[in-house]
Every structure is written in C-alpha cells, then in structure tokens.
CSV table of C-alpha atoms and ligand atoms in Angstrom, one decimal:
chain,number,residue,atom,x,y,z
F,17,LYS,CA,-7.7,-32.0,-55.4
F,18,LYS,CA,-5.3,-30.2,-53.2
F,19,ALA,CA,-4.7,-33.4,-51.2
F,20,LYS,CA,-1.0,-33.4,-51.5
F,21,ASN,CA,-0.3,-29.8,-50.5
F,22,GLY,CA,-3.1,-29.8,-48.0
F,23,GLY,CA,-1.8,-33.0,-46.5
F,24,ASP,CA,1.7,-31.6,-46.1
F,25,ARG,CA,0.3,-28.4,-44.7
F,26,TYR,CA,-1.8,-30.4,-42.3
F,27,LEU,CA,1.2,-32.4,-41.1
F,28,PHE,CA,3.2,-29.2,-40.8
F,29,TYR,CA,0.6,-27.4,-38.7
F,30,THR,CA,0.0,-30.5,-36.5
F,31,GLN,CA,3.6,-30.7,-35.8
F,32,ARG,CA,3.8,-27.0,-34.9
F,33,MET,CA,0.7,-27.3,-32.8
F,34,ASN,CA,2.2,-30.2,-30.9
F,35,ASP,CA,5.4,-28.3,-30.5
F,36,SER,CA,3.6,-25.3,-29.1
F,37,VAL,CA,1.4,-27.4,-26.8
F,38,ALA,CA,4.4,-29.2,-25.5
F,39,GLY,CA,6.2,-25.9,-25.1
F,40,ARG,CA,3.2,-24.5,-23.2
F,41,LEU,CA,3.0,-27.5,-20.9
F,42,THR,CA,6.7,-27.2,-20.1
F,43,LEU,CA,6.3,-23.5,-19.3
F,44,GLU,CA,3.2,-24.2,-17.3
F,45,SER,CA,4.9,-26.8,-15.1
F,46,GLN,CA,7.9,-24.6,-14.8
F,47,LEU,CA,5.7,-21.8,-13.6
F,48,ARG,CA,4.0,-24.0,-11.2
F,49,ARG,CA,7.3,-25.3,-9.8
F,50,ALA,CA,8.6,-21.7,-9.6
F,51,LEU,CA,6.0,-21.0,-6.9
F,52,GLU,CA,7.1,-24.1,-4.9
F,53,ARG,CA,10.8,-23.2,-5.4
F,54,GLN,CA,10.2,-19.6,-4.4
F,55,GLU,CA,11.5,-18.3,-7.7
F,56,TYR,CA,9.1,-15.4,-8.0
F,57,VAL,CA,10.3,-12.0,-6.8
F,58,LEU,CA,8.7,-8.6,-6.4
F,59,HIS,CA,10.4,-5.5,-7.7
F,60,TYR,CA,9.2,-2.1,-6.5
F,61,GLN,CA,8.9,1.0,-8.5
F,62,PRO,CA,8.5,4.3,-6.6
F,63,LYS,CA,5.6,6.7,-7.1
F,64,ILE,CA,6.4,10.4,-6.7
F,65,HIS,CA,4.1,13.2,-5.7
F,66,LEU,CA,4.6,15.7,-8.5
F,67,ALA,CA,4.1,18.9,-6.6
F,68,THR,CA,6.5,18.0,-3.8
F,69,GLY,CA,8.8,15.4,-5.2
F,70,GLN,CA,8.1,13.1,-2.2
F,71,LEU,CA,7.8,9.4,-2.4
F,72,THR,CA,4.2,8.4,-1.8
F,73,GLY,CA,4.3,4.7,-2.4
F,74,VAL,CA,5.6,1.9,-4.6
F,75,GLU,CA,4.1,-0.5,-7.1
F,76,ALA,CA,4.9,-4.2,-6.7
F,77,LEU,CA,5.9,-5.8,-10.1
F,78,ILE,CA,6.4,-9.5,-10.3
F,79,ARG,CA,9.4,-11.2,-12.0
F,80,TRP,CA,10.4,-14.8,-12.3
F,81,GLN,CA,14.0,-15.5,-11.3
F,82,ASN,CA,14.5,-18.5,-13.7
F,83,PRO,CA,17.6,-20.3,-12.5
F,84,ARG,CA,18.6,-21.2,-16.1
F,85,THR,CA,17.8,-18.1,-18.0
F,86,GLY,CA,17.7,-15.3,-15.5
F,87,LEU,CA,15.1,-12.7,-14.7
F,88,VAL,CA,11.9,-13.1,-16.7
F,89,PRO,CA,9.5,-10.1,-17.1
F,90,PRO,CA,5.8,-10.5,-16.3
F,91,GLY,CA,4.8,-9.9,-19.9
F,92,ASP,CA,6.4,-13.3,-20.7
F,93,PHE,CA,4.5,-15.4,-18.2
F,94,ILE,CA,1.4,-13.6,-16.8
F,95,PRO,CA,-0.6,-14.5,-19.9
F,96,VAL,CA,0.3,-18.2,-19.3
F,97,LEU,CA,-0.6,-17.9,-15.6
F,98,GLU,CA,-3.9,-16.4,-16.6
F,99,GLU,CA,-4.7,-19.1,-19.2
F,100,THR,CA,-3.9,-21.9,-16.8
F,101,GLY,CA,-5.6,-20.3,-13.8
F,102,LEU,CA,-2.3,-20.4,-11.9
F,103,ILE,CA,-2.6,-16.6,-11.6
F,104,CYS,CA,-4.8,-17.0,-8.6
F,105,GLU,CA,-2.1,-18.8,-6.6
F,106,VAL,CA,0.8,-16.7,-7.8
F,107,GLY,CA,-1.3,-13.6,-7.3
F,108,ARG,CA,-2.0,-14.6,-3.7
F,109,TRP,CA,1.7,-15.1,-3.2
F,110,ALA,CA,2.4,-11.6,-4.6
F,111,LEU,CA,-0.2,-10.0,-2.3
F,112,GLN,CA,1.2,-11.8,0.8
F,113,GLN,CA,4.7,-10.9,-0.1
F,114,ALA,CA,3.8,-7.2,-0.7
F,115,ILE,CA,2.0,-7.0,2.6
F,116,ALA,CA,5.0,-8.7,4.4
F,117,ASP,CA,7.3,-6.1,2.9
F,118,HIS,CA,5.0,-3.3,3.8
F,119,LEU,CA,4.9,-4.5,7.4
F,120,ARG,CA,8.7,-4.6,7.3
F,121,TRP,CA,8.8,-0.9,6.2
F,122,ARG,CA,6.3,0.1,8.8
F,123,THR,CA,8.5,-1.5,11.5
F,124,MET,CA,11.3,0.6,10.0
F,125,GLY,CA,9.1,3.6,10.8
F,126,LEU,CA,7.9,4.2,7.3
F,127,THR,CA,4.2,4.6,7.7
F,128,ALA,CA,3.6,6.9,4.7
F,129,VAL,CA,4.8,4.5,2.0
F,130,ARG,CA,1.8,2.9,0.3
F,131,ILE,CA,2.0,-0.3,-1.7
F,132,ALA,CA,0.2,-1.1,-4.9
F,133,VAL,CA,-0.4,-4.7,-6.1
F,134,ASN,CA,-1.6,-5.6,-9.6
F,135,VAL,CA,-4.6,-7.9,-9.7
F,136,SER,CA,-5.7,-9.8,-12.8
F,137,ALA,CA,-9.3,-10.2,-14.0
F,138,LEU,CA,-9.4,-13.9,-13.0
F,139,GLN,CA,-8.3,-13.1,-9.5
F,140,LEU,CA,-10.9,-10.3,-9.0
F,141,ARG,CA,-13.6,-12.7,-10.1
F,142,ASP,CA,-12.4,-15.6,-8.2
F,143,ARG,CA,-14.9,-16.4,-5.4
F,144,GLY,CA,-12.2,-16.7,-2.8
F,145,PHE,CA,-10.4,-13.5,-3.7
F,146,ILE,CA,-11.9,-11.2,-1.1
F,147,ALA,CA,-11.4,-13.8,1.7
F,148,GLN,CA,-7.8,-14.1,0.4
F,149,VAL,CA,-7.2,-10.4,0.8
F,150,GLN,CA,-8.8,-10.4,4.2
F,151,ALA,CA,-6.6,-13.2,5.3
F,152,ALA,CA,-3.5,-11.5,3.9
F,153,VAL,CA,-4.1,-8.2,5.7
F,154,GLY,CA,-5.3,-10.1,8.8
F,155,VAL,CA,-6.4,-7.9,11.6
F,156,ASP,CA,-3.7,-5.3,10.6
F,157,ALA,CA,-5.7,-2.2,9.8
F,158,LEU,CA,-2.6,-0.4,8.8
F,159,ALA,CA,-1.8,-2.9,6.2
F,160,SER,CA,-5.1,-2.4,4.5
F,161,SER,CA,-5.0,1.4,4.7
F,162,GLY,CA,-1.5,1.3,3.1
F,163,LEU,CA,-2.6,-1.0,0.3
F,164,GLU,CA,-3.8,-0.2,-3.2
F,165,ILE,CA,-5.1,-2.7,-5.7
F,166,GLU,CA,-4.5,-2.0,-9.4
F,167,ILE,CA,-6.8,-3.4,-12.0
F,168,THR,CA,-6.7,-2.8,-15.7
F,169,GLU,CA,-9.3,-0.8,-17.3
F,170,SER,CA,-10.5,-3.5,-19.6
F,171,LEU,CA,-11.0,-5.9,-16.7
F,172,ALA,CA,-13.0,-3.5,-14.7
F,173,MET,CA,-15.3,-2.6,-17.6
F,174,ASP,CA,-15.6,-6.1,-19.0
F,175,ASN,CA,-18.0,-7.2,-16.4
F,176,VAL,CA,-18.9,-4.1,-14.5
F,177,ALA,CA,-21.6,-5.6,-12.3
F,178,ALA,CA,-19.3,-8.5,-11.2
F,179,SER,CA,-16.4,-6.1,-10.5
F,180,ILE,CA,-18.3,-3.6,-8.4
F,181,GLY,CA,-19.1,-6.1,-5.6
F,182,SER,CA,-15.4,-7.0,-5.2
F,183,LEU,CA,-14.3,-3.4,-5.5
F,184,LEU,CA,-16.8,-2.4,-2.8
F,185,ALA,CA,-15.6,-5.2,-0.5
F,186,LEU,CA,-12.0,-4.0,-1.0
F,187,ARG,CA,-12.8,-0.5,-0.2
F,188,ALA,CA,-14.8,-1.6,2.9
F,189,MET,CA,-11.5,-3.0,4.2
F,190,GLY,CA,-9.8,0.4,3.7
F,191,ILE,CA,-8.0,-0.7,0.5
F,192,THR,CA,-7.9,1.8,-2.4
F,193,VAL,CA,-8.5,0.8,-6.0
F,194,ALA,CA,-6.7,2.1,-9.0
F,195,ILE,CA,-7.6,1.7,-12.7
F,196,ASP,CA,-4.4,0.8,-14.5
F,197,ASP,CA,-3.5,1.6,-18.1
F,198,PHE,CA,-6.4,4.1,-18.3
F,199,GLY,CA,-7.2,5.2,-21.8
F,200,THR,CA,-6.5,2.0,-23.5
F,201,GLY,CA,-9.8,0.3,-22.9
F,202,PHE,CA,-12.3,2.7,-24.4
F,203,SER,CA,-14.5,2.7,-21.3
F,204,SER,CA,-17.9,4.1,-21.2
F,205,LEU,CA,-17.7,7.3,-19.1
F,206,SER,CA,-20.9,6.5,-17.4
F,207,TYR,CA,-19.4,3.2,-16.2
F,208,LEU,CA,-16.3,4.9,-15.0
F,209,ALA,CA,-18.4,7.3,-12.9
F,210,LYS,CA,-20.1,4.3,-11.3
F,211,LEU,CA,-17.0,2.3,-10.5
F,212,PRO,CA,-16.0,2.5,-6.8
F,213,VAL,CA,-12.3,3.5,-7.5
F,214,ASP,CA,-9.9,6.0,-6.1
F,215,THR,CA,-7.2,6.5,-8.7
F,216,LEU,CA,-6.7,6.6,-12.5
F,217,LYS,CA,-3.3,5.6,-13.9
F,218,ILE,CA,-2.8,7.2,-17.3
F,219,ASP,CA,-1.2,4.6,-19.6
F,220,ARG,CA,2.3,5.2,-20.7
F,221,ALA,CA,1.3,5.5,-24.4
F,222,PHE,CA,-0.5,8.8,-23.6
F,223,VAL,CA,2.5,10.1,-21.7
F,224,ILE,CA,4.7,9.3,-24.8
F,225,ASP,CA,2.3,11.0,-27.2
F,226,MET,CA,2.1,14.1,-24.9
F,227,THR,CA,5.2,15.6,-26.4
F,228,SER,CA,4.5,14.7,-30.0
F,229,GLY,CA,1.8,17.4,-30.7
F,230,ALA,CA,-1.0,19.4,-29.4
F,231,GLN,CA,-3.5,16.6,-29.6
F,232,GLY,CA,-1.4,14.3,-27.3
F,233,LEU,CA,-1.1,17.1,-24.8
F,234,ALA,CA,-4.9,17.8,-24.9
F,235,LEU,CA,-5.7,14.1,-24.3
F,236,VAL,CA,-3.6,13.9,-21.1
F,237,SER,CA,-4.9,17.2,-19.9
F,238,THR,CA,-8.5,16.0,-20.5
F,239,ILE,CA,-7.8,12.7,-18.6
F,240,ILE,CA,-6.4,14.7,-15.7
F,241,GLU,CA,-9.5,17.0,-15.6
F,242,LEU,CA,-11.8,14.0,-16.0
F,243,ALA,CA,-10.2,12.2,-13.0
F,244,HIS,CA,-10.3,15.3,-10.9
F,245,SER,CA,-13.9,16.0,-11.7
F,246,LEU,CA,-14.7,12.5,-10.6
F,247,LYS,CA,-12.7,13.2,-7.4
F,248,LEU,CA,-10.1,10.6,-8.4
F,249,LYS,CA,-6.4,10.9,-7.9
F,250,VAL,CA,-4.4,10.7,-11.2
F,251,VAL,CA,-1.0,9.0,-11.7
F,252,ALA,CA,1.0,9.2,-14.9
F,253,GLU,CA,2.8,6.0,-15.8
F,254,GLY,CA,6.1,5.7,-17.8
F,255,VAL,CA,7.5,9.1,-17.2
F,256,GLU,CA,10.9,9.1,-18.8
F,257,THR,CA,11.8,12.7,-19.4
F,258,ALA,CA,12.0,15.9,-17.4
F,259,GLN,CA,9.9,17.6,-20.1
F,260,GLN,CA,7.1,15.0,-19.5
F,261,GLN,CA,7.4,15.6,-15.8
F,262,SER,CA,7.1,19.4,-16.0
F,263,LEU,CA,4.2,19.2,-18.4
F,264,LEU,CA,2.4,16.8,-16.1
F,265,ARG,CA,3.1,19.0,-13.1
F,266,ALA,CA,1.8,22.1,-14.9
F,267,MET,CA,-1.4,20.2,-15.8
F,268,GLY,CA,-2.0,19.3,-12.2
F,269,CYS,CA,-1.3,15.5,-12.4
F,270,ASP,CA,-1.0,14.2,-8.8
F,271,GLU,CA,1.7,11.6,-9.0
F,272,MET,CA,4.1,10.0,-11.4
F,273,GLN,CA,6.0,6.9,-11.9
F,274,GLY,CA,8.7,6.1,-14.5
F,275,TYR,CA,12.3,5.5,-15.4
F,276,LEU,CA,13.0,9.2,-15.0
F,277,PHE,CA,12.8,8.7,-11.3
F,278,SER,CA,13.5,5.0,-11.0
F,279,ARG,CA,13.0,1.7,-12.7
F,280,PRO,CA,11.4,-1.1,-10.7
F,281,VAL,CA,14.1,-2.3,-8.3
F,282,PRO,CA,14.6,-5.3,-5.9
F,283,ARG,CA,13.4,-4.7,-2.3
F,284,GLU,CA,17.0,-4.4,-1.0
F,285,LEU,CA,17.8,-1.6,-3.4
F,286,LEU,CA,14.5,0.2,-2.8
F,287,GLU,CA,15.3,0.1,0.9
F,288,SER,CA,18.9,1.3,0.6
F,289,GLN,CA,18.2,4.0,-2.1
F,290,PHE,CA,14.7,5.3,-1.2
F,291,LEU,CA,13.7,4.1,2.2
F,292,ALA,CA,16.7,3.7,4.4
F,293,PRO,CA,17.8,7.4,4.6
F,294,ALA,CA,14.5,8.4,6.0
F,295,ALA,CA,14.3,5.3,8.2
F,296,THR,CA,17.8,5.2,9.7
F,297,GLN,CA,18.8,8.9,9.8
F,298,PRO,CA,16.1,10.7,11.6
F,299,MET,CA,18.1,10.3,14.8
F,300,ALA,CA,21.3,11.5,13.2
F,301,ALA,CA,19.5,14.4,11.6
F,302,PHE,CA,17.8,15.3,14.8
F,303,THR,CA,21.1,15.2,16.7
F,304,ALA,CA,22.9,17.3,14.1
F,305,SER,CA,20.2,20.0,14.0
F,306,THR,CA,19.9,20.2,17.8
F,307,VAL,CA,23.7,20.4,18.3
F,308,ARG,CA,23.9,23.2,15.8
R,10,C2E,P1,1.6,-2.2,-15.2
R,10,C2E,O1,0.9,-2.5,-14.0
R,10,C2E,O2,1.0,-1.2,-16.1
R,10,C2E,O3,3.1,-1.7,-14.8
R,10,C2E,C1,3.8,-0.8,-15.5
R,10,C2E,C2,4.9,-1.4,-16.4
R,10,C2E,O4,5.6,-0.3,-17.0
R,10,C2E,C3,5.9,-2.2,-15.7
R,10,C2E,O5,6.4,-3.2,-16.5
R,10,C2E,C4,7.0,-1.2,-15.5
R,10,C2E,O6,8.3,-1.8,-15.3
R,10,C2E,C5,7.0,-0.4,-16.8
R,10,C2E,N1,7.5,0.9,-16.7
R,10,C2E,C6,7.4,1.8,-15.6
R,10,C2E,N2,8.0,3.0,-15.9
R,10,C2E,C7,8.4,2.9,-17.1
R,10,C2E,C8,9.1,3.8,-18.0
R,10,C2E,O7,9.4,4.9,-17.7
R,10,C2E,N3,9.3,3.4,-19.3
R,10,C2E,C9,9.0,2.1,-19.7
R,10,C2E,N4,9.3,1.8,-20.9
R,10,C2E,N5,8.4,1.2,-18.9
R,10,C2E,C10,8.1,1.6,-17.7
R,10,C2E,P2,6.6,-4.7,-16.0
R,10,C2E,O8,7.2,-4.7,-14.7
R,10,C2E,O9,7.2,-5.5,-17.2
R,10,C2E,O10,5.1,-5.2,-15.9
R,10,C2E,C11,4.2,-5.4,-17.0
R,10,C2E,C12,2.8,-5.7,-16.6
R,10,C2E,O11,2.7,-7.0,-15.9
R,10,C2E,C13,2.2,-4.7,-15.5
R,10,C2E,O12,1.8,-3.5,-16.1
R,10,C2E,C14,1.1,-5.5,-15.0
R,10,C2E,O13,0.0,-5.4,-15.8
R,10,C2E,C15,1.6,-6.9,-15.0
R,10,C2E,N6,2.0,-7.4,-13.7
R,10,C2E,C16,3.2,-7.1,-13.0
R,10,C2E,N7,3.2,-7.7,-11.8
R,10,C2E,C17,2.0,-8.3,-11.7
R,10,C2E,C18,1.4,-9.1,-10.6
R,10,C2E,O14,1.9,-9.3,-9.5
R,10,C2E,N8,0.1,-9.6,-10.9
R,10,C2E,C19,-0.5,-9.3,-12.1
R,10,C2E,N9,-1.7,-9.8,-12.2
R,10,C2E,N10,0.0,-8.6,-13.1
R,10,C2E,C20,1.3,-8.1,-12.9
R,11,MG,MG1,0.1,-1.6,-12.5
R,12,MG,MG1,-0.1,0.4,-15.8
R,13,MG,MG1,0.8,-0.1,-18.5
C-alpha cells in the first residue's frame, strides 16, 4: 500500500548507506595510509602539581596531520580506528613514539617528567598488548617507571575481570594506571576499589559544573575525597580558569591539566616552552649563583 513512498524511501536510504559506507572505506584506507606515511603526531599537554605549580608530566594526545585538510583531532578518527581494529596498530605507534620522546627528555636530563598515553578498550583486551608494551619499554626500567597508561572509566568497568589481568601486568612493569574521564561512566564503587589503578582523572564536565553551584562543587570535592580514601592520586581535567584552579587546590586535588596552563602542544613547543629552560639552563643558573 505504501509501496511508492516506501520504495522511494528505500532507494534514498540505500543511496545514503552506500555513500556512508564508501565514505567510511575511504577514511579507513586514509587512516591506514596515514600510519605508513607517518602522518600521525603526538601533541603533549602538561600536567601541573597544584600545590607547587611544578610540571609533573605530560599527556600524549594523538592528531592526524592530513596533508590535504590539516590537523585532525582524535575525536574525528579514533572511533573509526576502533571500529576497524586499526587502533591496535596506531596505538602501538603512539606508545612507541611517546617512549622515544620520553627517552629524549631523559637524555636532556629531565627525569621527573612522566608521560601518559591513552589506551583504548580494544588495545587493552588485545592478546598482544602486554607484550607490545614490554617490547616498547624494552629493558629500560626508567621508561616504564615514567609511564602512565590512561584508560577510560567505561572501558575498565565494562569487563572488569578481563581488565584486571592487563592492569596488574602493567603495574608489575612499574607502569602506573589512570582512570580517565572519571565520573562519566557510573562505575560501581566496589569495582573501583578492586581495580589496580593509581590515579583518577576527574572529567572536564565536573570541573565546568564546579562553579555553577553548590552541587557541582560538592561532587568534585566528593570525588577528590573518594580518590584519596582509596589512596589514589587525583587529577582534574580541563581546567580553564583561575577560579577553578584555586577551588581545586583548596579541595586538595593533586594535579591539574587544562587550557589555563597550556593546550596540548607539539613536542618542539613543549621542549622550548616547558622543558628546555630546566634542561639547558642549570649550568648557567649554577654559574650565576656561584659568581654572585
Ligand atoms: P582525554 O584523554 O580525556 O584527553 C583530554 C582531552 O581534553 C583532549 O582532547 C584535550 O585536548 C582536551 N582538553 C584538555 N584541557 C582542556 C581544556 O582546558 N578545555 C577543553 N575544552 N579541552 C581540554 P583531544 O586531544 O581532542 O583528545 C580527545 C580524546 O581522544 C582523548 O580524551 C582520548 O580519549 C582520545 N585520544 C587522544 N589520543 C589518543 C591515543 O593516542 N590513543 C587513544 N586510544 N585515544 C586517544
Ligand atoms: Mg586521557
Ligand atoms: Mg580525559
Ligand atoms: Mg575527557
């Protein structure tokens, strides 16, 4: 009875589906080629110790330097990498690159700068993942002790039993584990207490709500207390204002990360803005202070 309309609609949808499948295939092959062509880059966002203002580490955040369209943010391609399974290869690249950069900083004398790498659900559950990490850190004990793996809350809770084995293996290597975007995944608190993790990262959404009323503030304060009572370090994400910073400091949050201090920046910029002065000037500073 509705053959005519239904027929048209059918055609229309098929056409659109074909378009989107074709589009997806193109993007998938582009993303695959991007790996071969070395078009992925890591940008680094500093993490700051709230009480002292000192740089404690950086988070590696992937971007795709598309030669035609420019820098593509991870939100635009990570989901496709995950759907196609490519995330395991690209994730391995990110891990290797981050460790290479960390080694570079250590040879510059920066042993206190830790590096955090985001790992997706598919990677963590990949049978080869732990061996991959072992290979990437090699026999370099300093690399593993300077490394943190960030996993999202939903991922860790999704299949707790499966995650625990991998998390324990990471920690056995001296690598710390952070739960990313905490507060967005409605975790069971009993699971949280059982997970072998070191750090909670409060999702940016809570940091935003913190200044919009008493409830928002109470939530963040509760997360900080929860983390500390579980002996976890707590890091606030997406800190953009001085007001947020001072509230977090007053509530005893350990570290922060956000545009207030710095956006994620290319390695060269990180080194010149945040790492180089400490790395290249100790001699000059030492000379100056001893001459005086
Ligand atoms: P994430 O791990 O929660 O990283 C924090 C995101 O918040 C980053 O977005 C960062 O640029 C952004 N951000 C930091 N401070 C502020 C702020 O003050 N204001 C605002 N508005 N945003 C801020 P980005 O770089 O676009 O990354 C998005 C997500 O992509 C990451 O969220 C992470 O889940 C994923 N991702 C990034 N790199 C990788 C990777 O190498 N592997 C995997 N599996 N996922 C990655
Ligand atoms: Mg992260
Ligand atoms: Mg996060
Ligand atoms: Mg987030």
